[in-house]
Tab-separated table of C-alpha atoms and ligand atoms in Angstrom:
chain	number	residue	atom	x	y	z
Z	16	MET	CA	18.893	6.316	-55.215
Z	17	LYS	CA	21.568	5.211	-56.882
Z	18	ASP	CA	21.370	3.725	-60.263
Z	19	ILE	CA	24.608	2.225	-62.019
Z	20	ALA	CA	22.846	0.504	-64.962
Z	21	GLN	CA	23.956	2.011	-68.456
Z	22	ARG	CA	20.669	1.417	-70.456
Z	23	PHE	CA	20.885	0.906	-74.056
Z	24	PRO	CA	20.380	3.908	-76.207
Z	25	GLN	CA	18.147	1.445	-78.483
Z	26	ASN	CA	15.648	0.755	-75.716
Z	27	PRO	CA	13.209	-0.945	-75.892
Z	28	LEU	CA	14.778	-3.500	-77.785
Z	29	LEU	CA	11.338	-5.413	-78.365
Z	30	MET	CA	7.884	-4.274	-78.169
Z	31	PRO	CA	4.437	-6.444	-78.590
Z	32	LYS	CA	3.779	-5.316	-81.902
Z	33	ASP	CA	7.348	-6.970	-82.936
Z	34	LEU	CA	6.378	-10.372	-82.781
Z	35	PRO	CA	3.173	-11.938	-84.647
Z	36	PRO	CA	0.508	-13.864	-82.083
Z	37	SER	CA	0.810	-17.371	-81.861
Z	38	HIS	CA	-2.837	-18.036	-82.997
Z	39	GLU	CA	-5.367	-16.257	-84.786
Z	40	GLY	CA	-7.871	-14.442	-82.344
Z	41	LEU	CA	-4.839	-13.503	-80.046
Z	42	GLN	CA	-2.984	-10.291	-79.459
Z	43	VAL	CA	0.570	-10.039	-78.096
Z	44	ILE	CA	-0.140	-7.937	-75.022
Z	45	SER	CA	3.809	-8.012	-73.840
Z	46	LEU	CA	7.135	-9.165	-74.583
Z	47	LEU	CA	9.114	-9.497	-71.170
Z	48	ASN	CA	11.576	-11.233	-69.029
Z	49	PRO	CA	13.740	-12.818	-71.368
Z	50	GLY	CA	16.146	-15.651	-70.423
Z	51	ALA	CA	19.713	-15.007	-72.313
Z	52	PHE	CA	22.271	-17.585	-73.587
Z	53	ARG	CA	25.132	-18.190	-76.382
Z	54	PHE	CA	24.680	-20.632	-78.717
Z	55	GLY	CA	26.458	-21.182	-82.238
Z	56	GLY	CA	28.280	-18.053	-81.961
Z	57	LYS	CA	25.396	-15.688	-81.298
Z	58	VAL	CA	23.340	-14.103	-78.445
Z	59	TRP	CA	19.931	-15.646	-78.062
Z	60	LEU	CA	16.870	-14.594	-76.107
Z	61	ILE	CA	14.098	-16.778	-74.830
Z	62	VAL	CA	11.400	-14.204	-74.460
Z	63	ARG	CA	8.301	-14.280	-72.781
Z	64	VAL	CA	5.247	-13.450	-75.098
Z	65	ALA	CA	2.113	-12.846	-73.088
Z	66	GLU	CA	-0.995	-13.164	-75.053
Z	67	GLY	CA	-4.389	-12.080	-74.314
Z	68	VAL	CA	-7.709	-11.647	-76.228
Z	69	ALA	CA	-9.363	-8.489	-77.691
Z	70	GLN	CA	-11.639	-6.963	-75.173
Z	71	LYS	CA	-15.314	-5.700	-75.933
Z	72	GLU	CA	-17.214	-3.606	-73.637
Z	73	GLY	CA	-18.950	-5.061	-70.874
Z	74	VAL	CA	-17.149	-8.219	-71.072
Z	75	ILE	CA	-13.861	-9.576	-70.074
Z	76	PHE	CA	-12.421	-12.407	-71.920
Z	77	PHE	CA	-9.129	-14.271	-70.947
Z	78	PRO	CA	-7.453	-17.260	-72.229
Z	79	ALA	CA	-6.416	-20.646	-70.851
Z	80	LEU	CA	-4.895	-23.815	-72.634
Z	81	ASN	CA	-7.301	-26.689	-72.512
Z	82	ALA	CA	-6.368	-30.627	-72.208
Z	83	THR	CA	-5.228	-30.709	-75.401
Z	84	GLY	CA	-2.939	-27.787	-75.323
Z	85	ASN	CA	-5.226	-25.530	-77.470
Z	86	THR	CA	-6.343	-22.092	-76.294
Z	87	GLU	CA	-9.833	-21.952	-75.090
Z	88	ILE	CA	-11.187	-18.100	-74.407
Z	89	ILE	CA	-13.277	-17.952	-71.085
Z	90	GLU	CA	-15.828	-15.116	-71.163
Z	91	VAL	CA	-17.353	-13.406	-68.052
Z	92	PRO	CA	-19.402	-10.407	-68.062
Z	93	LEU	CA	-17.871	-7.238	-66.406
Z	94	ASN	CA	-20.739	-6.837	-63.955
Z	95	ASP	CA	-20.816	-10.226	-62.559
Z	96	PRO	CA	-20.536	-10.049	-58.570
Z	97	ASP	CA	-18.508	-13.165	-58.966
Z	98	LEU	CA	-15.513	-11.289	-60.779
Z	99	ILE	CA	-12.789	-9.251	-59.139
Z	100	ALA	CA	-10.686	-7.746	-61.878
Z	101	THR	CA	-8.555	-5.192	-59.698
Z	102	ASP	CA	-4.973	-6.147	-61.085
Z	103	ALA	CA	-3.948	-5.929	-64.692
Z	104	ARG	CA	-2.250	-9.510	-64.317
Z	105	VAL	CA	-4.694	-11.664	-62.416
Z	106	ILE	CA	-8.284	-12.152	-62.393
Z	107	SER	CA	-10.588	-13.797	-59.732
Z	108	TYR	CA	-13.691	-15.437	-60.708
Z	109	LYS	CA	-15.976	-17.554	-58.425
Z	110	GLY	CA	-13.260	-17.819	-55.961
Z	111	LEU	CA	-10.563	-19.249	-58.354
Z	112	ASP	CA	-7.615	-17.104	-59.977
Z	113	TYR	CA	-6.906	-16.845	-63.489
Z	114	LEU	CA	-4.456	-14.787	-65.436
Z	115	THR	CA	-5.449	-12.225	-68.003
Z	116	THR	CA	-2.847	-13.149	-70.665
Z	117	VAL	CA	-1.270	-16.732	-71.322
Z	118	SER	CA	2.536	-16.694	-72.029
Z	119	HIS	CA	4.835	-18.963	-73.985
Z	120	LEU	CA	8.777	-18.707	-74.961
Z	121	ARG	CA	9.943	-17.577	-78.063
Z	122	LEU	CA	13.611	-17.875	-79.626
Z	123	LEU	CA	15.301	-14.609	-81.001
Z	124	ASN	CA	18.938	-14.258	-81.766
Z	125	SER	CA	21.261	-11.398	-82.372
Z	126	GLU	CA	25.034	-10.937	-83.989
Z	127	ASP	CA	25.367	-7.784	-81.687
Z	128	GLY	CA	23.324	-8.568	-78.603
Z	129	VAL	CA	21.245	-5.392	-79.468
Z	130	HIS	CA	19.255	-6.122	-82.518
Z	131	PHE	CA	17.318	-9.339	-82.301
Z	132	ALA	CA	15.255	-11.102	-85.025
Z	133	GLU	CA	12.950	-14.033	-84.480
Z	134	TYR	CA	14.546	-17.452	-85.098
Z	135	THR	CA	11.565	-19.829	-86.136
Z	136	ALA	CA	13.531	-22.871	-87.000
Z	137	ILE	CA	13.295	-23.284	-83.182
Z	138	PRO	CA	9.693	-23.704	-82.447
Z	139	SER	CA	8.100	-21.847	-79.677
Z	140	LEU	CA	7.597	-23.456	-76.266
Z	141	PHE	CA	4.281	-23.766	-74.996
Z	142	GLY	CA	2.691	-24.939	-71.659
Z	143	GLU	CA	2.107	-28.790	-72.004
Z	144	GLY	CA	-0.178	-30.427	-69.703
Z	145	ARG	CA	-2.266	-29.468	-66.452
Z	146	LEU	CA	0.256	-28.042	-64.622
Z	147	GLU	CA	1.111	-25.586	-67.650
Z	148	ARG	CA	-2.336	-24.923	-68.449
Z	149	PHE	CA	-2.092	-20.945	-67.913
Z	150	GLY	CA	1.128	-20.842	-69.852
Z	151	ILE	CA	4.955	-20.661	-69.075
Z	152	GLU	CA	6.855	-17.844	-68.325
Z	153	ASP	CA	10.354	-15.966	-67.242
Z	154	CYS	CA	12.719	-18.711	-68.506
Z	155	ARG	CA	16.288	-18.713	-67.052
Z	156	VAL	CA	18.631	-20.632	-69.046
Z	157	SER	CA	21.790	-22.247	-67.407
Z	158	GLN	CA	24.610	-23.835	-69.299
Z	159	ILE	CA	26.357	-26.585	-67.645
Z	160	ASN	CA	28.986	-28.451	-70.162
Z	161	ASP	CA	26.866	-29.014	-73.143
Z	162	THR	CA	23.460	-29.073	-71.517
Z	163	TYR	CA	21.088	-26.112	-71.190
Z	164	TYR	CA	18.727	-26.231	-68.381
Z	165	LEU	CA	15.704	-23.876	-68.869
Z	166	THR	CA	13.944	-23.158	-65.742
Z	167	TYR	CA	10.343	-21.314	-65.925
Z	168	THR	CA	7.376	-20.401	-63.970
Z	169	ALA	CA	4.662	-23.250	-64.772
Z	170	VAL	CA	1.135	-21.669	-64.062
Z	171	SER	CA	-2.332	-23.443	-63.936
Z	172	ASP	CA	-5.338	-23.268	-61.795
Z	173	SER	CA	-3.340	-25.850	-59.451
Z	174	GLY	CA	-0.942	-22.875	-58.511
Z	175	VAL	CA	2.438	-21.406	-59.714
Z	176	GLY	CA	5.448	-23.879	-59.746
Z	177	VAL	CA	9.040	-24.341	-61.241
Z	178	GLY	CA	9.012	-26.669	-64.577
Z	179	LEU	CA	12.332	-27.673	-66.171
Z	180	ARG	CA	13.048	-28.657	-69.707
Z	181	THR	CA	16.713	-29.411	-71.038
Z	182	THR	CA	18.530	-29.475	-74.504
Z	183	THR	CA	21.698	-29.863	-75.959
Z	184	ASN	CA	20.822	-28.721	-79.315
Z	185	TRP	CA	17.594	-26.566	-79.174
Z	186	GLN	CA	15.949	-28.947	-81.151
Z	187	GLN	CA	14.884	-31.601	-79.059
Z	188	PHE	CA	13.721	-30.765	-75.472
Z	189	GLU	CA	13.531	-33.027	-72.527
Z	190	LYS	CA	10.791	-32.068	-70.113
Z	191	ALA	CA	11.144	-33.053	-66.692
Z	192	GLU	CA	8.073	-32.977	-64.261
Z	193	MET	CA	7.418	-30.077	-62.036
Z	194	ILE	CA	10.533	-29.558	-60.146
Z	195	LEU	CA	9.354	-27.482	-57.183
Z	196	PRO	CA	5.530	-27.269	-56.412
Z	197	PRO	CA	3.491	-24.400	-55.780
Z	198	HIS	CA	3.951	-21.667	-54.731
Z	199	ASN	CA	7.212	-21.352	-56.081
Z	200	LYS	CA	9.104	-19.405	-58.850
Z	201	ASP	CA	12.515	-17.415	-60.100
Z	202	CYS	CA	14.650	-20.705	-60.159
Z	203	ALA	CA	17.963	-20.148	-61.340
Z	204	ILE	CA	20.562	-23.167	-61.623
Z	205	PHE	CA	23.992	-22.349	-60.732
Z	206	GLU	CA	26.130	-23.113	-64.166
Z	207	LYS	CA	28.744	-24.945	-62.144
Z	208	LYS	CA	28.452	-28.110	-59.690
Z	209	ILE	CA	29.930	-27.431	-56.135
Z	210	ALA	CA	31.462	-30.598	-54.945
Z	211	GLY	CA	29.613	-32.888	-57.364
Z	212	LYS	CA	26.212	-31.434	-56.593
Z	213	PHE	CA	23.588	-28.844	-58.599
Z	214	TYR	CA	22.644	-25.948	-56.651
Z	215	CYS	CA	19.790	-23.428	-57.345
Z	216	LEU	CA	18.027	-20.415	-56.067
Z	217	HIS	CA	14.340	-20.868	-55.812
Z	218	ARG	CA	11.495	-18.384	-54.265
Z	219	PRO	CA	8.902	-20.323	-52.356
Z	220	SER	CA	6.182	-18.123	-50.746
Z	221	SER	CA	4.241	-18.476	-47.668
Z	222	LYS	CA	1.084	-16.601	-47.241
Z	223	GLU	CA	1.026	-16.668	-43.152
Z	224	ILE	CA	4.424	-16.860	-41.564
Z	225	GLY	CA	7.147	-16.190	-43.741
Z	226	GLY	CA	6.931	-14.243	-47.034
Z	227	ASN	CA	8.674	-13.842	-50.593
Z	228	TYR	CA	12.089	-14.973	-49.798
Z	229	ILE	CA	15.074	-16.401	-51.919
Z	230	TRP	CA	16.089	-20.200	-51.101
Z	231	LEU	CA	18.990	-22.343	-51.830
Z	232	ALA	CA	18.800	-26.055	-52.676
Z	233	GLU	CA	20.918	-28.854	-54.000
Z	234	SER	CA	20.481	-31.801	-55.985
Z	235	PRO	CA	22.178	-34.930	-57.580
Z	236	ASP	CA	20.557	-34.537	-60.921
Z	237	ALA	CA	18.860	-31.243	-61.342
Z	238	ARG	CA	15.659	-32.670	-61.172
Z	239	HIS	CA	14.932	-33.897	-57.585
Z	240	TRP	CA	16.039	-30.964	-55.124
Z	241	GLY	CA	16.435	-30.993	-51.328
Z	242	ASN	CA	18.509	-29.259	-48.471
Z	243	HIS	CA	16.419	-26.184	-48.907
Z	244	GLN	CA	17.820	-23.182	-46.926
Z	245	CYS	CA	16.506	-19.376	-46.586
Z	246	LEU	CA	18.992	-17.085	-47.834
Z	247	ILE	CA	17.427	-13.602	-48.542
Z	248	LYS	CA	14.529	-12.288	-46.698
Z	249	THR	CA	12.728	-8.741	-47.564
Z	250	ARG	CA	13.626	-5.946	-45.757
Z	251	PRO	CA	11.099	-3.403	-44.118
Z	252	GLY	CA	11.336	0.001	-45.308
Z	253	LEU	CA	13.429	-0.758	-47.952
Z	254	TRP	CA	13.148	-0.992	-51.618
Z	255	ASP	CA	12.743	-4.643	-51.384
Z	256	SER	CA	10.468	-4.595	-48.551
Z	257	ALA	CA	7.451	-6.909	-50.190
Z	258	ARG	CA	9.080	-9.783	-52.366
Z	259	VAL	CA	12.682	-10.789	-53.435
Z	260	GLY	CA	13.219	-13.292	-56.232
Z	261	ALA	CA	16.680	-14.402	-57.967
Z	262	GLY	CA	17.443	-13.207	-61.424
Z	263	ALA	CA	19.530	-15.363	-63.833
Z	264	ALA	CA	22.244	-17.763	-62.830
Z	265	PRO	CA	24.827	-16.448	-60.240
Z	266	ILE	CA	27.975	-15.245	-61.581
Z	267	ARG	CA	31.205	-16.765	-60.318
Z	268	THR	CA	33.396	-14.111	-59.392
Z	269	GLU	CA	36.747	-13.817	-57.334
Z	270	LYS	CA	34.854	-12.923	-54.350
Z	271	GLY	CA	32.343	-15.781	-54.738
Z	272	TRP	CA	28.908	-16.158	-56.252
Z	273	LEU	CA	27.401	-12.724	-57.063
Z	274	GLU	CA	23.322	-12.946	-57.999
Z	275	ILE	CA	21.568	-9.898	-59.323
Z	276	TYR	CA	17.989	-10.252	-57.659
Z	277	HIS	CA	14.695	-8.045	-57.845
Z	278	GLY	CA	12.963	-6.770	-55.116
Z	279	ALA	CA	9.742	-5.252	-54.840
Z	280	ASP	CA	8.053	-2.863	-52.039
Z	281	ALA	CA	4.496	-2.697	-51.254
Z	282	THR	CA	3.519	-0.557	-53.756
Z	283	HIS	CA	4.795	-3.010	-56.661
Z	284	ARG	CA	7.798	-1.104	-57.425
Z	285	TYR	CA	10.411	-3.545	-58.873
Z	286	CYS	CA	14.198	-2.615	-58.832
Z	287	LEU	CA	17.050	-4.641	-58.808
Z	288	GLY	CA	19.861	-5.525	-56.198
Z	289	ALA	CA	22.759	-7.877	-55.731
Z	290	PHE	CA	24.069	-10.360	-53.143
Z	291	LEU	CA	27.144	-12.034	-52.727
Z	292	MET	CA	27.414	-16.114	-51.820
Z	293	ASP	CA	30.679	-17.890	-50.597
Z	294	ALA	CA	32.274	-19.684	-53.459
Z	295	ASP	CA	32.485	-22.801	-51.684
Z	296	ASP	CA	29.372	-22.854	-49.604
Z	297	PRO	CA	26.690	-20.642	-51.246
Z	298	SER	CA	24.324	-21.078	-48.258
Z	299	LYS	CA	26.685	-18.269	-46.688
Z	300	VAL	CA	25.499	-14.874	-47.483
Z	301	LEU	CA	28.440	-12.643	-47.696
Z	302	ALA	CA	27.004	-9.236	-48.643
Z	303	ARG	CA	24.294	-7.344	-50.041
Z	304	THR	CA	23.427	-4.336	-51.607
Z	305	THR	CA	21.589	-1.617	-49.436
Z	306	GLU	CA	20.484	0.474	-52.221
Z	307	PRO	CA	19.320	-1.040	-55.563
Z	308	ILE	CA	21.879	-1.261	-58.439
Z	309	MET	CA	18.862	-0.216	-60.984
Z	310	VAL	CA	15.552	1.422	-60.386
Z	311	PRO	CA	12.804	2.103	-62.896
Z	312	THR	CA	13.256	5.665	-64.441
Z	313	GLU	CA	12.772	5.491	-67.872
Z	314	THR	CA	9.100	6.317	-69.346
Z	315	TYR	CA	9.222	2.458	-70.754
Z	316	GLU	CA	9.759	1.484	-67.297
Z	317	LEU	CA	7.268	3.438	-65.340
Z	318	SER	CA	4.515	3.230	-67.883
Z	319	GLY	CA	3.296	-0.032	-69.782
Z	320	PHE	CA	1.185	-3.263	-69.043
Z	321	PHE	CA	2.460	-2.924	-65.468
Z	322	GLY	CA	4.392	0.099	-64.567
Z	323	TYR	CA	7.391	0.730	-62.109
Z	324	VAL	CA	9.031	-2.427	-62.976
Z	325	VAL	CA	12.508	-3.724	-63.841
Z	326	PHE	CA	12.886	-7.313	-63.697
Z	327	THR	CA	15.646	-9.546	-65.220
Z	328	ASN	CA	16.182	-13.158	-65.485
Z	329	GLY	CA	18.702	-13.197	-68.178
Z	330	HIS	CA	22.133	-12.059	-68.824
Z	331	ILE	CA	25.607	-12.129	-71.081
Z	332	ILE	CA	28.999	-12.014	-69.277
Z	333	SER	CA	32.149	-10.629	-71.310
Z	334	GLY	CA	35.158	-9.913	-68.740
Z	335	ASP	CA	33.838	-7.330	-66.256
Z	336	ARG	CA	31.020	-6.510	-68.309
Z	337	LEU	CA	27.489	-7.866	-67.735
Z	338	THR	CA	24.470	-7.079	-70.061
Z	339	ILE	CA	21.321	-7.949	-68.440
Z	340	TYR	CA	18.260	-8.156	-70.618
Z	341	TYR	CA	15.453	-7.244	-68.680
Z	342	GLY	CA	11.622	-6.858	-68.955
Z	343	ALA	CA	10.448	-3.183	-68.650
Z	344	ALA	CA	7.029	-2.240	-67.279
Z	345	ASP	CA	5.954	-5.850	-67.956
Z	346	GLU	CA	5.859	-5.097	-71.646
Z	347	TYR	CA	8.780	-4.291	-73.425
Z	348	VAL	CA	12.541	-6.006	-73.407
Z	349	CYS	CA	15.388	-3.522	-72.901
Z	350	GLY	CA	18.996	-4.075	-72.256
Z	351	ALA	CA	21.642	-2.345	-69.891
Z	352	HIS	CA	25.263	-2.833	-69.209
Z	353	PHE	CA	26.822	-2.954	-66.027
Z	354	SER	CA	30.434	-3.391	-64.556
Z	355	ILE	CA	30.461	-6.389	-62.547
Z	356	ASN	CA	33.407	-4.743	-60.295
Z	357	GLU	CA	31.165	-1.525	-59.569
Z	358	ILE	CA	28.260	-4.073	-58.362
Z	359	LEU	CA	30.605	-5.911	-55.807
Z	360	GLY	CA	31.867	-2.377	-54.799
Z	361	MET	CA	28.213	-1.432	-53.716
Z	362	LEU	CA	27.847	-4.777	-51.863
Z	363	VAL	CA	27.792	-3.991	-48.253
Z	364	TYR	CA	29.541	-7.123	-46.077
Z	365	ASP	CA	27.812	-8.356	-42.697
K	429	LIG	C1	2.215	-12.448	-61.140
K	429	LIG	C2	2.814	-11.739	-62.288
K	429	LIG	C3	2.301	-12.116	-63.486
K	429	LIG	C4	2.166	-13.581	-63.483
K	429	LIG	C5	1.587	-14.468	-62.479
K	429	LIG	C6	1.887	-15.670	-62.568
K	429	LIG	O1	0.835	-12.036	-61.054
K	429	LIG	O2	3.981	-11.869	-62.428
K	429	LIG	O3	2.737	-11.605	-64.679
K	429	LIG	O4	1.780	-14.190	-64.642
K	429	LIG	O5	2.324	-13.915	-61.320
K	429	LIG	O6	3.595	-16.413	-62.721
């Protein structure tokens, strides 16, 4: 399978041991799926830090934020018949689902886009309120004029939805209420309004009829979204047969809006592909890659917290050069360069 990513020789750029845990008693299990943006002449990553609790034999511990925003540890004996723990990421206990880790978002910056250091003058962003009790994840950062729109996955016992916070200075944040209710994630706001309206890609999931597809929505204010349309479906027999989801904000090219997305198959192997939307009417999908543009191949992509995963929700553009930052094996933060023209050349038009 074709893979046109030029991976950084320095990969992985960040590993769990590189950042301290947020609280005593927690361990950093994974650093993954960063949003990326430019601010004050630097390249920034807003990294998902997934934390768990040290496990002891015979017992399973998992964290959750309580009503006051503090981490509380839930403990279940491994032999409890009400426990189903077959996926490294999720636990089912007494018929309710929990995560094995709780994620928050941390800011790092870099002069060269390769060597990143934590920037503690901007406080980490944690889940707030009952709809973010199991944490916040996979933040996309879209900039429109001076405002940065942070769209992220908000997880709680009520489900997985999309949260929004905005900022102009990375010191004060305004939190909107949940903008897209469960089950929904992978929301990326376009960085330009089209005919006066905000647009976003998002990924609702339907358990019975339908599936895990990429949708488009529009909004007057980036908070209230409507006119939902389904754009991209999974393709039986291909690398994106089980789920698809948007990466970072679409890239405005001469040919239209180019979106890098992830696709997974039934074995949970996550690859990246691309599709192109019409410049004036993004509900029109013009082309899509049949082959992935990036496939997990390196050791750090094949083996980790959850192996065979390359997943991106952050990039930086400089002319034809697209630098994607990605989560590898749900454990490490990595980087790769692409040529935008080369990606456009892999698109297959309808
Ligand atoms: C999936 C995975 C996890 C994530 C949950 C909730 O199970 O992507 O990493 O924590 O969804 O979003």
